[in-house]
mmCIF file with all atom_site columns, C-alpha atoms and ligand atoms in Angstrom:
data_model
loop_
_atom_site.group_PDB
_atom_site.id
_atom_site.type_symbol
_atom_site.label_atom_id
_atom_site.label_alt_id
_atom_site.label_comp_id
_atom_site.label_asym_id
_atom_site.label_entity_id
_atom_site.label_seq_id
_atom_site.pdbx_PDB_ins_code
_atom_site.Cartn_x
_atom_site.Cartn_y
_atom_site.Cartn_z
_atom_site.occupancy
_atom_site.B_iso_or_equiv
_atom_site.pdbx_formal_charge
_atom_site.auth_seq_id
_atom_site.auth_comp_id
_atom_site.auth_asym_id
_atom_site.auth_atom_id
_atom_site.pdbx_PDB_model_num
ATOM   1   C  CA  . MET A 1 1   ? 4.241   -8.260  -11.364 1.00 50.00 ? 1   MET A CA  1
ATOM   2   C  CA  . PRO A 1 2   ? 1.066   -10.318 -10.779 1.00 53.00 ? 2   PRO A CA  1
ATOM   3   C  CA  . LEU A 1 3   ? 0.302   -9.778  -7.097  1.00 62.00 ? 3   LEU A CA  1
ATOM   4   C  CA  . ASP A 1 4   ? -1.608  -13.020 -6.492  1.00 62.00 ? 4   ASP A CA  1
ATOM   5   C  CA  . LYS A 1 5   ? 1.261   -15.460 -7.114  1.00 71.00 ? 5   LYS A CA  1
ATOM   6   C  CA  . ILE A 1 6   ? 4.355   -14.122 -5.401  1.00 80.00 ? 6   ILE A CA  1
ATOM   7   C  CA  . LYS A 1 7   ? 6.443   -17.205 -4.676  1.00 80.00 ? 7   LYS A CA  1
ATOM   8   C  CA  . PRO A 1 8   ? 9.285   -17.606 -2.171  1.00 80.00 ? 8   PRO A CA  1
ATOM   9   C  CA  . PRO A 1 9   ? 12.100  -16.756 -1.848  1.00 87.00 ? 9   PRO A CA  1
ATOM   10  C  CA  . PHE A 1 10  ? 10.653  -13.263 -1.994  1.00 94.00 ? 10  PHE A CA  1
ATOM   11  C  CA  . SER A 1 11  ? 12.446  -10.511 -3.856  1.00 93.00 ? 11  SER A CA  1
ATOM   12  C  CA  . LEU A 1 12  ? 12.215  -6.748  -4.011  1.00 96.00 ? 12  LEU A CA  1
ATOM   13  C  CA  . PRO A 1 13  ? 10.125  -5.903  -7.106  1.00 95.00 ? 13  PRO A CA  1
ATOM   14  C  CA  . LYS A 1 14  ? 11.523  -3.408  -9.580  1.00 96.00 ? 14  LYS A CA  1
ATOM   15  C  CA  . LEU A 1 15  ? 9.691   -0.072  -9.451  1.00 97.00 ? 15  LEU A CA  1
ATOM   16  C  CA  . PRO A 1 16  ? 7.241   0.439   -12.348 1.00 96.00 ? 16  PRO A CA  1
ATOM   17  C  CA  . TYR A 1 17  ? 8.795   3.917   -12.970 1.00 97.00 ? 17  TYR A CA  1
ATOM   18  C  CA  . GLU A 1 18  ? 12.083  5.751   -12.436 1.00 97.00 ? 18  GLU A CA  1
ATOM   19  C  CA  . GLU A 1 19  ? 12.908  6.907   -8.885  1.00 97.00 ? 19  GLU A CA  1
ATOM   20  C  CA  . ASN A 1 20  ? 12.388  10.550  -9.892  1.00 98.00 ? 20  ASN A CA  1
ATOM   21  C  CA  . ALA A 1 21  ? 9.142   9.940   -11.826 1.00 98.00 ? 21  ALA A CA  1
ATOM   22  C  CA  . LEU A 1 22  ? 6.857   10.958  -8.932  1.00 98.00 ? 22  LEU A CA  1
ATOM   23  C  CA  . GLU A 1 23  ? 8.526   14.325  -8.309  1.00 97.00 ? 23  GLU A CA  1
ATOM   24  C  CA  . PRO A 1 24  ? 7.670   16.871  -7.056  1.00 96.00 ? 24  PRO A CA  1
ATOM   25  C  CA  . VAL A 1 25  ? 5.090   15.027  -4.899  1.00 97.00 ? 25  VAL A CA  1
ATOM   26  C  CA  . ILE A 1 26  ? 7.594   12.356  -3.806  1.00 98.00 ? 26  ILE A CA  1
ATOM   27  C  CA  . SER A 1 27  ? 11.308  13.058  -4.241  1.00 98.00 ? 27  SER A CA  1
ATOM   28  C  CA  . SER A 1 28  ? 13.716  10.520  -5.714  1.00 98.00 ? 28  SER A CA  1
ATOM   29  C  CA  . ARG A 1 29  ? 15.538  10.610  -2.343  1.00 98.00 ? 29  ARG A CA  1
ATOM   30  C  CA  . THR A 1 30  ? 12.380  9.445   -0.541  1.00 98.00 ? 30  THR A CA  1
ATOM   31  C  CA  . ILE A 1 31  ? 11.710  6.745   -3.152  1.00 98.00 ? 31  ILE A CA  1
ATOM   32  C  CA  . SER A 1 32  ? 15.303  5.576   -2.998  1.00 98.00 ? 32  SER A CA  1
ATOM   33  C  CA  . PHE A 1 33  ? 15.226  5.098   0.800   1.00 97.00 ? 33  PHE A CA  1
ATOM   34  C  CA  . HIS A 1 34  ? 11.639  3.842   0.867   1.00 98.00 ? 34  HIS A CA  1
ATOM   35  C  CA  . HIS A 1 35  ? 12.050  1.216   -1.839  1.00 98.00 ? 35  HIS A CA  1
ATOM   36  C  CA  . GLY A 1 36  ? 15.769  0.433   -1.599  1.00 98.00 ? 36  GLY A CA  1
ATOM   37  C  CA  . LYS A 1 37  ? 16.072  0.410   2.207   1.00 98.00 ? 37  LYS A CA  1
ATOM   38  C  CA  . HIS A 1 38  ? 12.684  0.104   3.973   1.00 98.00 ? 38  HIS A CA  1
ATOM   39  C  CA  . HIS A 1 39  ? 10.875  -2.192  1.539   1.00 98.00 ? 39  HIS A CA  1
ATOM   40  C  CA  . ALA A 1 40  ? 14.054  -4.226  0.902   1.00 98.00 ? 40  ALA A CA  1
ATOM   41  C  CA  . ALA A 1 41  ? 14.529  -4.725  4.651   1.00 98.00 ? 41  ALA A CA  1
ATOM   42  C  CA  . TYR A 1 42  ? 11.005  -6.186  5.052   1.00 98.00 ? 42  TYR A CA  1
ATOM   43  C  CA  . VAL A 1 43  ? 11.620  -8.617  2.182   1.00 97.00 ? 43  VAL A CA  1
ATOM   44  C  CA  . ASN A 1 44  ? 15.033  -9.716  3.468   1.00 97.00 ? 44  ASN A CA  1
ATOM   45  C  CA  . LYS A 1 45  ? 13.795  -10.131 7.033   1.00 97.00 ? 45  LYS A CA  1
ATOM   46  C  CA  . LEU A 1 46  ? 10.788  -12.127 5.801   1.00 97.00 ? 46  LEU A CA  1
ATOM   47  C  CA  . ASN A 1 47  ? 13.006  -14.576 3.895   1.00 96.00 ? 47  ASN A CA  1
ATOM   48  C  CA  . GLU A 1 48  ? 15.135  -14.974 7.043   1.00 96.00 ? 48  GLU A CA  1
ATOM   49  C  CA  . LEU A 1 49  ? 12.093  -15.583 9.272   1.00 97.00 ? 49  LEU A CA  1
ATOM   50  C  CA  . VAL A 1 50  ? 10.320  -18.137 7.052   1.00 96.00 ? 50  VAL A CA  1
ATOM   51  C  CA  . ALA A 1 51  ? 13.469  -20.217 6.333   1.00 94.00 ? 51  ALA A CA  1
ATOM   52  C  CA  . GLY A 1 52  ? 12.983  -23.724 7.709   1.00 93.00 ? 52  GLY A CA  1
ATOM   53  C  CA  . THR A 1 53  ? 9.351   -23.089 8.765   1.00 94.00 ? 53  THR A CA  1
ATOM   54  C  CA  . PRO A 1 54  ? 6.076   -24.299 7.180   1.00 93.00 ? 54  PRO A CA  1
ATOM   55  C  CA  . TYR A 1 55  ? 5.730   -20.775 5.724   1.00 95.00 ? 55  TYR A CA  1
ATOM   56  C  CA  . GLU A 1 56  ? 8.775   -21.309 3.521   1.00 92.00 ? 56  GLU A CA  1
ATOM   57  C  CA  . SER A 1 57  ? 6.901   -22.728 0.521   1.00 92.00 ? 57  SER A CA  1
ATOM   58  C  CA  . LEU A 1 58  ? 3.803   -20.485 0.638   1.00 95.00 ? 58  LEU A CA  1
ATOM   59  C  CA  . PRO A 1 59  ? 3.008   -17.607 -1.720  1.00 95.00 ? 59  PRO A CA  1
ATOM   60  C  CA  . LEU A 1 60  ? 3.202   -14.193 -0.047  1.00 96.00 ? 60  LEU A CA  1
ATOM   61  C  CA  . GLU A 1 61  ? -0.585  -13.728 0.311   1.00 95.00 ? 61  GLU A CA  1
ATOM   62  C  CA  . ASP A 1 62  ? -0.880  -17.118 2.031   1.00 96.00 ? 62  ASP A CA  1
ATOM   63  C  CA  . VAL A 1 63  ? 1.960   -16.215 4.425   1.00 97.00 ? 63  VAL A CA  1
ATOM   64  C  CA  . VAL A 1 64  ? 0.073   -13.027 5.350   1.00 97.00 ? 64  VAL A CA  1
ATOM   65  C  CA  . MET A 1 65  ? -3.283  -14.771 5.850   1.00 96.00 ? 65  MET A CA  1
ATOM   66  C  CA  . ARG A 1 66  ? -1.880  -17.738 7.764   1.00 96.00 ? 66  ARG A CA  1
ATOM   67  C  CA  . ALA A 1 67  ? 0.362   -15.659 10.057  1.00 97.00 ? 67  ALA A CA  1
ATOM   68  C  CA  . ALA A 1 68  ? -2.592  -13.327 10.784  1.00 96.00 ? 68  ALA A CA  1
ATOM   69  C  CA  . LYS A 1 69  ? -4.403  -16.222 12.473  1.00 95.00 ? 69  LYS A CA  1
ATOM   70  C  CA  . GLU A 1 70  ? -1.501  -17.331 14.711  1.00 93.00 ? 70  GLU A CA  1
ATOM   71  C  CA  . LYS A 1 71  ? -0.721  -15.788 18.064  1.00 89.00 ? 71  LYS A CA  1
ATOM   72  C  CA  . ASP A 1 72  ? 2.920   -16.648 18.826  1.00 91.00 ? 72  ASP A CA  1
ATOM   73  C  CA  . ALA A 1 73  ? 5.726   -14.084 18.582  1.00 91.00 ? 73  ALA A CA  1
ATOM   74  C  CA  . ASN A 1 74  ? 7.341   -15.747 15.576  1.00 93.00 ? 74  ASN A CA  1
ATOM   75  C  CA  . ALA A 1 75  ? 4.117   -15.639 13.557  1.00 95.00 ? 75  ALA A CA  1
ATOM   76  C  CA  . LYS A 1 76  ? 3.642   -12.013 14.600  1.00 96.00 ? 76  LYS A CA  1
ATOM   77  C  CA  . ALA A 1 77  ? 7.115   -11.136 13.251  1.00 97.00 ? 77  ALA A CA  1
ATOM   78  C  CA  . ILE A 1 78  ? 6.382   -13.055 10.034  1.00 97.00 ? 78  ILE A CA  1
ATOM   79  C  CA  . PHE A 1 79  ? 3.034   -11.254 9.691   1.00 98.00 ? 79  PHE A CA  1
ATOM   80  C  CA  . ASN A 1 80  ? 4.652   -7.832  10.162  1.00 98.00 ? 80  ASN A CA  1
ATOM   81  C  CA  . ASN A 1 81  ? 7.290   -8.409  7.499   1.00 98.00 ? 81  ASN A CA  1
ATOM   82  C  CA  . ALA A 1 82  ? 5.005   -10.258 5.068   1.00 98.00 ? 82  ALA A CA  1
ATOM   83  C  CA  . GLY A 1 83  ? 2.282   -7.619  5.457   1.00 98.00 ? 83  GLY A CA  1
ATOM   84  C  CA  . GLN A 1 84  ? 4.770   -4.842  4.843   1.00 98.00 ? 84  GLN A CA  1
ATOM   85  C  CA  . ALA A 1 85  ? 6.258   -6.661  1.834   1.00 98.00 ? 85  ALA A CA  1
ATOM   86  C  CA  . TRP A 1 86  ? 2.778   -7.114  0.332   1.00 98.00 ? 86  TRP A CA  1
ATOM   87  C  CA  . ASN A 1 87  ? 1.525   -3.615  1.189   1.00 98.00 ? 87  ASN A CA  1
ATOM   88  C  CA  . HIS A 1 88  ? 4.577   -1.976  -0.394  1.00 98.00 ? 88  HIS A CA  1
ATOM   89  C  CA  . ASN A 1 89  ? 4.279   -4.089  -3.571  1.00 97.00 ? 89  ASN A CA  1
ATOM   90  C  CA  . PHE A 1 90  ? 0.698   -2.830  -3.808  1.00 98.00 ? 90  PHE A CA  1
ATOM   91  C  CA  . TYR A 1 91  ? 1.629   0.763   -2.941  1.00 98.00 ? 91  TYR A CA  1
ATOM   92  C  CA  . TRP A 1 92  ? 4.151   1.172   -5.780  1.00 98.00 ? 92  TRP A CA  1
ATOM   93  C  CA  . LEU A 1 93  ? 1.487   0.008   -8.241  1.00 98.00 ? 93  LEU A CA  1
ATOM   94  C  CA  . SER A 1 94  ? -1.107  2.402   -6.785  1.00 98.00 ? 94  SER A CA  1
ATOM   95  C  CA  . MET A 1 95  ? 0.872   5.338   -8.209  1.00 98.00 ? 95  MET A CA  1
ATOM   96  C  CA  . ALA A 1 96  ? 1.603   6.434   -11.771 1.00 97.00 ? 96  ALA A CA  1
ATOM   97  C  CA  . ALA A 1 97  ? 4.083   8.952   -13.158 1.00 94.00 ? 97  ALA A CA  1
ATOM   98  C  CA  . LYS A 1 98  ? 1.235   10.301  -15.311 1.00 90.00 ? 98  LYS A CA  1
ATOM   99  C  CA  . SER A 1 99  ? -1.922  10.184  -13.237 1.00 86.00 ? 99  SER A CA  1
ATOM   100 C  CA  . ALA A 1 100 ? -5.274  10.645  -14.985 1.00 89.00 ? 100 ALA A CA  1
ATOM   101 C  CA  . GLU A 1 101 ? -8.832  11.020  -13.716 1.00 93.00 ? 101 GLU A CA  1
ATOM   102 C  CA  . PRO A 1 102 ? -10.767 7.772   -13.190 1.00 96.00 ? 102 PRO A CA  1
ATOM   103 C  CA  . THR A 1 103 ? -12.802 6.588   -16.183 1.00 95.00 ? 103 THR A CA  1
ATOM   104 C  CA  . GLY A 1 104 ? -15.265 3.811   -16.967 1.00 94.00 ? 104 GLY A CA  1
ATOM   105 C  CA  . ARG A 1 105 ? -16.100 1.201   -14.334 1.00 96.00 ? 105 ARG A CA  1
ATOM   106 C  CA  . ILE A 1 106 ? -14.000 2.683   -11.514 1.00 98.00 ? 106 ILE A CA  1
ATOM   107 C  CA  . LYS A 1 107 ? -15.416 6.180   -12.179 1.00 98.00 ? 107 LYS A CA  1
ATOM   108 C  CA  . ASP A 1 108 ? -18.963 4.794   -11.922 1.00 98.00 ? 108 ASP A CA  1
ATOM   109 C  CA  . ALA A 1 109 ? -18.096 2.857   -8.758  1.00 98.00 ? 109 ALA A CA  1
ATOM   110 C  CA  . ILE A 1 110 ? -16.584 5.951   -7.090  1.00 98.00 ? 110 ILE A CA  1
ATOM   111 C  CA  . GLU A 1 111 ? -19.670 7.978   -8.001  1.00 98.00 ? 111 GLU A CA  1
ATOM   112 C  CA  . SER A 1 112 ? -22.180 5.406   -6.795  1.00 98.00 ? 112 SER A CA  1
ATOM   113 C  CA  . ASN A 1 113 ? -20.347 4.610   -3.543  1.00 98.00 ? 113 ASN A CA  1
ATOM   114 C  CA  . PHE A 1 114 ? -19.072 8.060   -2.509  1.00 98.00 ? 114 PHE A CA  1
ATOM   115 C  CA  . GLY A 1 115 ? -21.208 10.530  -4.489  1.00 98.00 ? 115 GLY A CA  1
ATOM   116 C  CA  . GLY A 1 116 ? -18.250 11.753  -6.571  1.00 97.00 ? 116 GLY A CA  1
ATOM   117 C  CA  . LEU A 1 117 ? -14.460 11.931  -6.875  1.00 98.00 ? 117 LEU A CA  1
ATOM   118 C  CA  . GLN A 1 118 ? -14.144 14.931  -4.539  1.00 98.00 ? 118 GLN A CA  1
ATOM   119 C  CA  . GLU A 1 119 ? -16.263 13.188  -1.880  1.00 98.00 ? 119 GLU A CA  1
ATOM   120 C  CA  . PHE A 1 120 ? -13.999 10.128  -2.171  1.00 98.00 ? 120 PHE A CA  1
ATOM   121 C  CA  . LYS A 1 121 ? -10.894 12.318  -1.810  1.00 98.00 ? 121 LYS A CA  1
ATOM   122 C  CA  . ASP A 1 122 ? -12.383 14.023  1.262   1.00 98.00 ? 122 ASP A CA  1
ATOM   123 C  CA  . ALA A 1 123 ? -13.136 10.682  2.934   1.00 98.00 ? 123 ALA A CA  1
ATOM   124 C  CA  . PHE A 1 124 ? -9.697  9.292   2.074   1.00 98.00 ? 124 PHE A CA  1
ATOM   125 C  CA  . SER A 1 125 ? -7.869  12.432  3.317   1.00 98.00 ? 125 SER A CA  1
ATOM   126 C  CA  . LYS A 1 126 ? -9.823  12.434  6.553   1.00 98.00 ? 126 LYS A CA  1
ATOM   127 C  CA  . ALA A 1 127 ? -9.086  8.756   7.227   1.00 98.00 ? 127 ALA A CA  1
ATOM   128 C  CA  . ALA A 1 128 ? -5.384  9.110   6.339   1.00 97.00 ? 128 ALA A CA  1
ATOM   129 C  CA  . ALA A 1 129 ? -5.012  12.117  8.655   1.00 96.00 ? 129 ALA A CA  1
ATOM   130 C  CA  . ALA A 1 130 ? -6.833  10.350  11.496  1.00 96.00 ? 130 ALA A CA  1
ATOM   131 C  CA  . GLN A 1 131 ? -4.708  7.174   11.333  1.00 95.00 ? 131 GLN A CA  1
ATOM   132 C  CA  . PHE A 1 132 ? -2.778  7.425   14.611  1.00 94.00 ? 132 PHE A CA  1
ATOM   133 C  CA  . GLY A 1 133 ? 0.900   6.571   14.170  1.00 95.00 ? 133 GLY A CA  1
ATOM   134 C  CA  . SER A 1 134 ? 2.121   4.324   11.365  1.00 97.00 ? 134 SER A CA  1
ATOM   135 C  CA  . GLY A 1 135 ? -0.175  2.645   8.889   1.00 98.00 ? 135 GLY A CA  1
ATOM   136 C  CA  . TRP A 1 136 ? -1.940  2.685   5.559   1.00 98.00 ? 136 TRP A CA  1
ATOM   137 C  CA  . ALA A 1 137 ? -4.999  4.364   4.010   1.00 98.00 ? 137 ALA A CA  1
ATOM   138 C  CA  . TRP A 1 138 ? -6.950  2.217   1.540   1.00 98.00 ? 138 TRP A CA  1
ATOM   139 C  CA  . LEU A 1 139 ? -9.722  2.204   -1.004  1.00 98.00 ? 139 LEU A CA  1
ATOM   140 C  CA  . VAL A 1 140 ? -11.155 -1.309  -0.732  1.00 98.00 ? 140 VAL A CA  1
ATOM   141 C  CA  . LYS A 1 141 ? -14.067 -3.371  -1.961  1.00 97.00 ? 141 LYS A CA  1
ATOM   142 C  CA  . GLY A 1 142 ? -15.624 -4.702  1.225   1.00 96.00 ? 142 GLY A CA  1
ATOM   143 C  CA  . LYS A 1 143 ? -17.122 -8.151  1.796   1.00 94.00 ? 143 LYS A CA  1
ATOM   144 C  CA  . ASN A 1 144 ? -20.530 -6.772  0.755   1.00 95.00 ? 144 ASN A CA  1
ATOM   145 C  CA  . GLY A 1 145 ? -19.110 -5.648  -2.618  1.00 95.00 ? 145 GLY A CA  1
ATOM   146 C  CA  . LYS A 1 146 ? -19.340 -1.948  -1.732  1.00 97.00 ? 146 LYS A CA  1
ATOM   147 C  CA  . LEU A 1 147 ? -16.362 0.401   -2.019  1.00 98.00 ? 147 LEU A CA  1
ATOM   148 C  CA  . LYS A 1 148 ? -15.138 2.086   1.142   1.00 98.00 ? 148 LYS A CA  1
ATOM   149 C  CA  . VAL A 1 149 ? -12.184 3.934   2.635   1.00 98.00 ? 149 VAL A CA  1
ATOM   150 C  CA  . THR A 1 150 ? -10.377 2.211   5.456   1.00 98.00 ? 150 THR A CA  1
ATOM   151 C  CA  . THR A 1 151 ? -7.089  2.394   7.355   1.00 98.00 ? 151 THR A CA  1
ATOM   152 C  CA  . THR A 1 152 ? -4.827  -0.262  8.843   1.00 98.00 ? 152 THR A CA  1
ATOM   153 C  CA  . SER A 1 153 ? -2.165  0.103   11.544  1.00 97.00 ? 153 SER A CA  1
ATOM   154 C  CA  . ASN A 1 154 ? 1.495   -0.782  11.118  1.00 97.00 ? 154 ASN A CA  1
ATOM   155 C  CA  . ALA A 1 155 ? 1.740   -3.866  8.854   1.00 97.00 ? 155 ALA A CA  1
ATOM   156 C  CA  . ASP A 1 156 ? -1.937  -4.786  8.875   1.00 97.00 ? 156 ASP A CA  1
ATOM   157 C  CA  . THR A 1 157 ? -3.580  -5.214  5.492   1.00 98.00 ? 157 THR A CA  1
ATOM   158 C  CA  . PRO A 1 158 ? -7.140  -5.608  4.142   1.00 97.00 ? 158 PRO A CA  1
ATOM   159 C  CA  . ILE A 1 159 ? -6.241  -8.994  2.588   1.00 96.00 ? 159 ILE A CA  1
ATOM   160 C  CA  . ALA A 1 160 ? -6.035  -10.385 6.145   1.00 96.00 ? 160 ALA A CA  1
ATOM   161 C  CA  . HIS A 1 161 ? -9.674  -9.294  6.671   1.00 95.00 ? 161 HIS A CA  1
ATOM   162 C  CA  . GLY A 1 162 ? -11.313 -10.638 3.515   1.00 94.00 ? 162 GLY A CA  1
ATOM   163 C  CA  . GLU A 1 163 ? -11.420 -7.254  1.768   1.00 97.00 ? 163 GLU A CA  1
ATOM   164 C  CA  . THR A 1 164 ? -10.163 -6.484  -1.749  1.00 97.00 ? 164 THR A CA  1
ATOM   165 C  CA  . PRO A 1 165 ? -7.701  -3.567  -1.916  1.00 98.00 ? 165 PRO A CA  1
ATOM   166 C  CA  . LEU A 1 166 ? -8.046  -1.211  -4.880  1.00 98.00 ? 166 LEU A CA  1
ATOM   167 C  CA  . LEU A 1 167 ? -5.506  1.491   -3.900  1.00 98.00 ? 167 LEU A CA  1
ATOM   168 C  CA  . THR A 1 168 ? -3.258  2.331   -0.969  1.00 98.00 ? 168 THR A CA  1
ATOM   169 C  CA  . CYS A 1 169 ? -1.318  5.301   0.375   1.00 98.00 ? 169 CYS A CA  1
ATOM   170 C  CA  . ASP A 1 170 ? 1.514   4.578   2.814   1.00 98.00 ? 170 ASP A CA  1
ATOM   171 C  CA  . VAL A 1 171 ? 1.139   6.926   5.804   1.00 98.00 ? 171 VAL A CA  1
ATOM   172 C  CA  . TRP A 1 172 ? 4.192   5.722   7.713   1.00 97.00 ? 172 TRP A CA  1
ATOM   173 C  CA  . GLU A 1 173 ? 6.445   8.767   8.223   1.00 96.00 ? 173 GLU A CA  1
ATOM   174 C  CA  . HIS A 1 174 ? 9.171   7.144   6.089   1.00 96.00 ? 174 HIS A CA  1
ATOM   175 C  CA  . ALA A 1 175 ? 6.851   7.629   3.074   1.00 97.00 ? 175 ALA A CA  1
ATOM   176 C  CA  . TYR A 1 176 ? 6.750   11.439  3.315   1.00 96.00 ? 176 TYR A CA  1
ATOM   177 C  CA  . TYR A 1 177 ? 8.916   12.845  6.108   1.00 96.00 ? 177 TYR A CA  1
ATOM   178 C  CA  . LEU A 1 178 ? 11.891  13.954  3.956   1.00 96.00 ? 178 LEU A CA  1
ATOM   179 C  CA  . ASP A 1 179 ? 9.529   15.898  1.676   1.00 96.00 ? 179 ASP A CA  1
ATOM   180 C  CA  . TYR A 1 180 ? 6.717   17.028  3.984   1.00 96.00 ? 180 TYR A CA  1
ATOM   181 C  CA  . GLN A 1 181 ? 8.032   16.560  7.558   1.00 96.00 ? 181 GLN A CA  1
ATOM   182 C  CA  . ASN A 1 182 ? 4.936   16.478  9.825   1.00 95.00 ? 182 ASN A CA  1
ATOM   183 C  CA  . ARG A 1 183 ? 2.512   17.673  7.111   1.00 96.00 ? 183 ARG A CA  1
ATOM   184 C  CA  . ARG A 1 184 ? 0.868   14.342  6.367   1.00 96.00 ? 184 ARG A CA  1
ATOM   185 C  CA  . PRO A 1 185 ? -2.416  15.949  5.138   1.00 96.00 ? 185 PRO A CA  1
ATOM   186 C  CA  . ASP A 1 186 ? -0.504  17.997  2.505   1.00 97.00 ? 186 ASP A CA  1
ATOM   187 C  CA  . HIS A 1 187 ? 1.242   14.862  1.304   1.00 98.00 ? 187 HIS A CA  1
ATOM   188 C  CA  . VAL A 1 188 ? -2.023  12.910  1.056   1.00 98.00 ? 188 VAL A CA  1
ATOM   189 C  CA  . LYS A 1 189 ? -3.742  15.746  -0.823  1.00 97.00 ? 189 LYS A CA  1
ATOM   190 C  CA  . ALA A 1 190 ? -0.917  15.909  -3.404  1.00 97.00 ? 190 ALA A CA  1
ATOM   191 C  CA  . TRP A 1 191 ? -0.885  12.097  -3.617  1.00 98.00 ? 191 TRP A CA  1
ATOM   192 C  CA  . LEU A 1 192 ? -4.628  12.001  -4.373  1.00 98.00 ? 192 LEU A CA  1
ATOM   193 C  CA  . ASP A 1 193 ? -4.495  14.855  -6.895  1.00 97.00 ? 193 ASP A CA  1
ATOM   194 C  CA  . LYS A 1 194 ? -1.283  13.940  -8.739  1.00 97.00 ? 194 LYS A CA  1
ATOM   195 C  CA  . LEU A 1 195 ? -0.205  10.317  -8.276  1.00 98.00 ? 195 LEU A CA  1
ATOM   196 C  CA  . VAL A 1 196 ? -3.119  7.882   -8.135  1.00 98.00 ? 196 VAL A CA  1
ATOM   197 C  CA  . ASP A 1 197 ? -3.110  5.204   -10.836 1.00 98.00 ? 197 ASP A CA  1
ATOM   198 C  CA  . TRP A 1 198 ? -6.840  4.826   -11.420 1.00 98.00 ? 198 TRP A CA  1
ATOM   199 C  CA  . SER A 1 199 ? -6.287  2.181   -14.084 1.00 97.00 ? 199 SER A CA  1
ATOM   200 C  CA  . PHE A 1 200 ? -4.674  0.000   -11.369 1.00 97.00 ? 200 PHE A CA  1
ATOM   201 C  CA  . ALA A 1 201 ? -7.712  0.550   -9.118  1.00 98.00 ? 201 ALA A CA  1
ATOM   202 C  CA  . ASP A 1 202 ? -9.952  -0.408  -12.047 1.00 97.00 ? 202 ASP A CA  1
ATOM   203 C  CA  . GLN A 1 203 ? -8.021  -3.656  -12.618 1.00 96.00 ? 203 GLN A CA  1
ATOM   204 C  CA  . ASN A 1 204 ? -8.460  -4.544  -8.937  1.00 97.00 ? 204 ASN A CA  1
ATOM   205 C  CA  . LEU A 1 205 ? -12.208 -3.845  -8.938  1.00 94.00 ? 205 LEU A CA  1
HETATM 206 FE FE1 . FE  B 2 .   ? 6.487   2.321   3.620   1.00 90.43 ? 1   FE  B FE1 1
#
């Protein structure tokens, strides 16, 4: 699924692994609701909202970036659903059934920007825990080319701010509540240690 050319009408992408492949960190029940209900609802609502508007023929990234600049309620609704559709597409690809330590270019970039993998994990965990309410924790390449950890609220996304996402962890409660209830930090720790697809981050670098 190339993420830079997602054409309308938008569809729910197939998961790159089985629903139970991320257990025990994320249960198949969570994945089933998260992908099949939450993500699907954003995609369906987006198609409904863009029908008959100038957004109808734009690729998903362009819908996100254009709607981010508009102020009316309709554009806000389009932004929320397009942002969530894009963020979830990116989230599924940020995880692998068989996670491995970063190697090569991404390993070097993590070391030079954070001081080491553990320092990166500490910064990411802290940011994810501090994100108030719903949102996303990200590893991004900023406008200056440096890697950093950031968070966005609700449907907001680094692509609306000129930053290049490398990885994301969904910190909306629907991503972890069935498995971890209110223990978001435990979920994020397990996610960082067991699920990150570093080869995906490397491709995005
Ligand atoms: Fe989500």
